[in-house]
């Protein structure tokens, strides 16, 4: 009798996974998904519009078909629904710029084996440096990831009909929450606390949205800047908790609770893992990025957030799915 041997195909795909990053990022760099969306359907047509070689266009198309982002119908190529939603430039949830950014991060993975051995960064931690050029590119690239959560939170909280509310966004980055919420509610005002170079980016982006007159920035580090007492109706802490340790998150949540008016709500968005750490897939793998780039960060469990928020004085904690993250509302 012979023992059935599993196929090595999946292992080969995983070992060569860096090629997926390279192909996807390069395709985004040449706007291939946008050109496909706008009617280009062959390697020759894509090469002409993107001003690349036809051989190069065909190679990228082959790779994109392989990973399920482009479909082949006869001799015509087109985006899958997933690629159309998330990789076409100009769409609100487009991750094209994030894909391009990741191409520049690939070299850092060479340090991962040593980082795992020692339990933290072997170079200066990227996420804890105020003036790191890293931030200029990343705050705009990751903004689209918060669109689903910001939109869902606005619906759940009824922000469009909430009248003259005051919003406080800690570490607000691109200002994506303020932008979406101020557009929805013309009576609302928002304040963002972040480092000065990041606030400059946010001011520019909110001016483009036409809501800069109701948007104020405070330059500073949220670890040391006073949030005030009973000033705000809604506070936001988005994609920050994963770079902080448990003690820091409890401390910040406590100050945010104090900064909210009675009846106010804290909106948290992040890559949250299940309590048994069995999923979801992306938050699980993102934990390695925090090991590589931060001193104490990780992807934390739902039970961690519930415990921290309860310690901070919140009485009601709700979790809502908002891929690629999880939306947490605390009152």
PDB file of N, CA, C and O in Angstrom, residues 13 20 28 33-34 86-87 109 136 178 181 208 210 272 275 296 309:
ATOM      1  N   UNK A  13       3.291  28.048  -2.788  1.00  0.00           N
ATOM      2  CA  UNK A  13       2.648  29.368  -2.881  1.00  0.00           C
ATOM      3  C   UNK A  13       3.028  30.236  -1.685  1.00  0.00           C
ATOM      4  O   UNK A  13       3.322  31.423  -1.828  1.00  0.00           O
ATOM      5  N   UNK A  20       3.730  37.650  -4.567  1.00  0.00           N
ATOM      6  CA  UNK A  20       2.377  38.217  -4.641  1.00  0.00           C
ATOM      7  C   UNK A  20       2.417  39.694  -4.281  1.00  0.00           C
ATOM      8  O   UNK A  20       1.815  40.536  -4.959  1.00  0.00           O
ATOM      9  N   UNK A  28      -0.296  47.870  -9.132  1.00  0.00           N
ATOM     10  CA  UNK A  28      -0.885  49.108  -8.625  1.00  0.00           C
ATOM     11  C   UNK A  28      -0.038  50.313  -9.007  1.00  0.00           C
ATOM     12  O   UNK A  28      -0.569  51.395  -9.296  1.00  0.00           O
ATOM     13  N   UNK A  33      -5.069  48.016 -12.527  1.00  0.00           N
ATOM     14  CA  UNK A  33      -6.464  47.757 -12.153  1.00  0.00           C
ATOM     15  C   UNK A  33      -7.372  48.890 -12.648  1.00  0.00           C
ATOM     16  O   UNK A  33      -8.504  48.650 -13.070  1.00  0.00           O
ATOM     17  N   UNK A  34      -6.858  50.110 -12.586  1.00  0.00           N
ATOM     18  CA  UNK A  34      -7.625  51.265 -13.065  1.00  0.00           C
ATOM     19  C   UNK A  34      -7.792  51.193 -14.578  1.00  0.00           C
ATOM     20  O   UNK A  34      -8.883  51.460 -15.107  1.00  0.00           O
ATOM     21  N   UNK A  86     -11.456  47.396  -4.470  1.00  0.00           N
ATOM     22  CA  UNK A  86     -10.389  47.784  -3.550  1.00  0.00           C
ATOM     23  C   UNK A  86      -9.054  48.146  -4.196  1.00  0.00           C
ATOM     24  O   UNK A  86      -8.131  48.557  -3.491  1.00  0.00           O
ATOM     25  N   UNK A  87      -8.942  48.047  -5.522  1.00  0.00           N
ATOM     26  CA  UNK A  87      -7.649  48.333  -6.141  1.00  0.00           C
ATOM     27  C   UNK A  87      -7.723  49.331  -7.288  1.00  0.00           C
ATOM     28  O   UNK A  87      -6.698  49.634  -7.907  1.00  0.00           O
ATOM     29  N   UNK A 109      11.634  42.481   6.199  1.00  0.00           N
ATOM     30  CA  UNK A 109      11.314  41.124   6.614  1.00  0.00           C
ATOM     31  C   UNK A 109      12.572  40.287   6.850  1.00  0.00           C
ATOM     32  O   UNK A 109      12.528  39.273   7.545  1.00  0.00           O
ATOM     33  N   UNK A 136       4.508  60.073   6.497  1.00  0.00           N
ATOM     34  CA  UNK A 136       3.958  60.841   5.378  1.00  0.00           C
ATOM     35  C   UNK A 136       3.283  59.924   4.368  1.00  0.00           C
ATOM     36  O   UNK A 136       2.191  60.209   3.873  1.00  0.00           O
ATOM     37  N   UNK A 178     -12.854  62.333  10.574  1.00  0.00           N
ATOM     38  CA  UNK A 178     -13.369  63.704  10.575  1.00  0.00           C
ATOM     39  C   UNK A 178     -13.921  64.072   9.210  1.00  0.00           C
ATOM     40  O   UNK A 178     -14.983  64.690   9.108  1.00  0.00           O
ATOM     41  N   UNK A 181     -17.293  62.200   8.625  1.00  0.00           N
ATOM     42  CA  UNK A 181     -18.339  62.617   9.554  1.00  0.00           C
ATOM     43  C   UNK A 181     -18.725  64.085   9.372  1.00  0.00           C
ATOM     44  O   UNK A 181     -19.900  64.442   9.506  1.00  0.00           O
ATOM     45  N   UNK A 208      -9.387  69.621   0.833  1.00  0.00           N
ATOM     46  CA  UNK A 208      -9.850  69.079  -0.442  1.00  0.00           C
ATOM     47  C   UNK A 208     -11.293  68.602  -0.348  1.00  0.00           C
ATOM     48  O   UNK A 208     -12.037  68.652  -1.334  1.00  0.00           O
ATOM     49  N   UNK A 210     -13.474  70.088   1.513  1.00  0.00           N
ATOM     50  CA  UNK A 210     -14.295  71.269   1.736  1.00  0.00           C
ATOM     51  C   UNK A 210     -14.831  71.405   3.147  1.00  0.00           C
ATOM     52  O   UNK A 210     -15.807  72.123   3.377  1.00  0.00           O
ATOM     53  N   UNK A 272      -8.631  43.206  15.277  1.00  0.00           N
ATOM     54  CA  UNK A 272      -8.933  42.499  16.522  1.00  0.00           C
ATOM     55  C   UNK A 272      -9.020  40.999  16.240  1.00  0.00           C
ATOM     56  O   UNK A 272      -9.659  40.581  15.274  1.00  0.00           O
ATOM     57  N   UNK A 275     -11.013  35.583  20.648  1.00  0.00           N
ATOM     58  CA  UNK A 275     -10.465  35.295  21.971  1.00  0.00           C
ATOM     59  C   UNK A 275      -9.572  34.059  22.000  1.00  0.00           C
ATOM     60  O   UNK A 275      -8.624  33.989  22.796  1.00  0.00           O
ATOM     61  N   UNK A 296       5.949  47.112  22.142  1.00  0.00           N
ATOM     62  CA  UNK A 296       4.971  46.378  22.950  1.00  0.00           C
ATOM     63  C   UNK A 296       3.684  46.039  22.200  1.00  0.00           C
ATOM     64  O   UNK A 296       2.778  45.444  22.770  1.00  0.00           O
ATOM     65  N   UNK A 309     -11.527  48.575  28.370  1.00  0.00           N
ATOM     66  CA  UNK A 309     -12.556  49.614  28.333  1.00  0.00           C
ATOM     67  C   UNK A 309     -13.376  49.625  29.625  1.00  0.00           C
ATOM     68  O   UNK A 309     -13.764  50.689  30.123  1.00  0.00           O
TER      69      UNK A 309
END
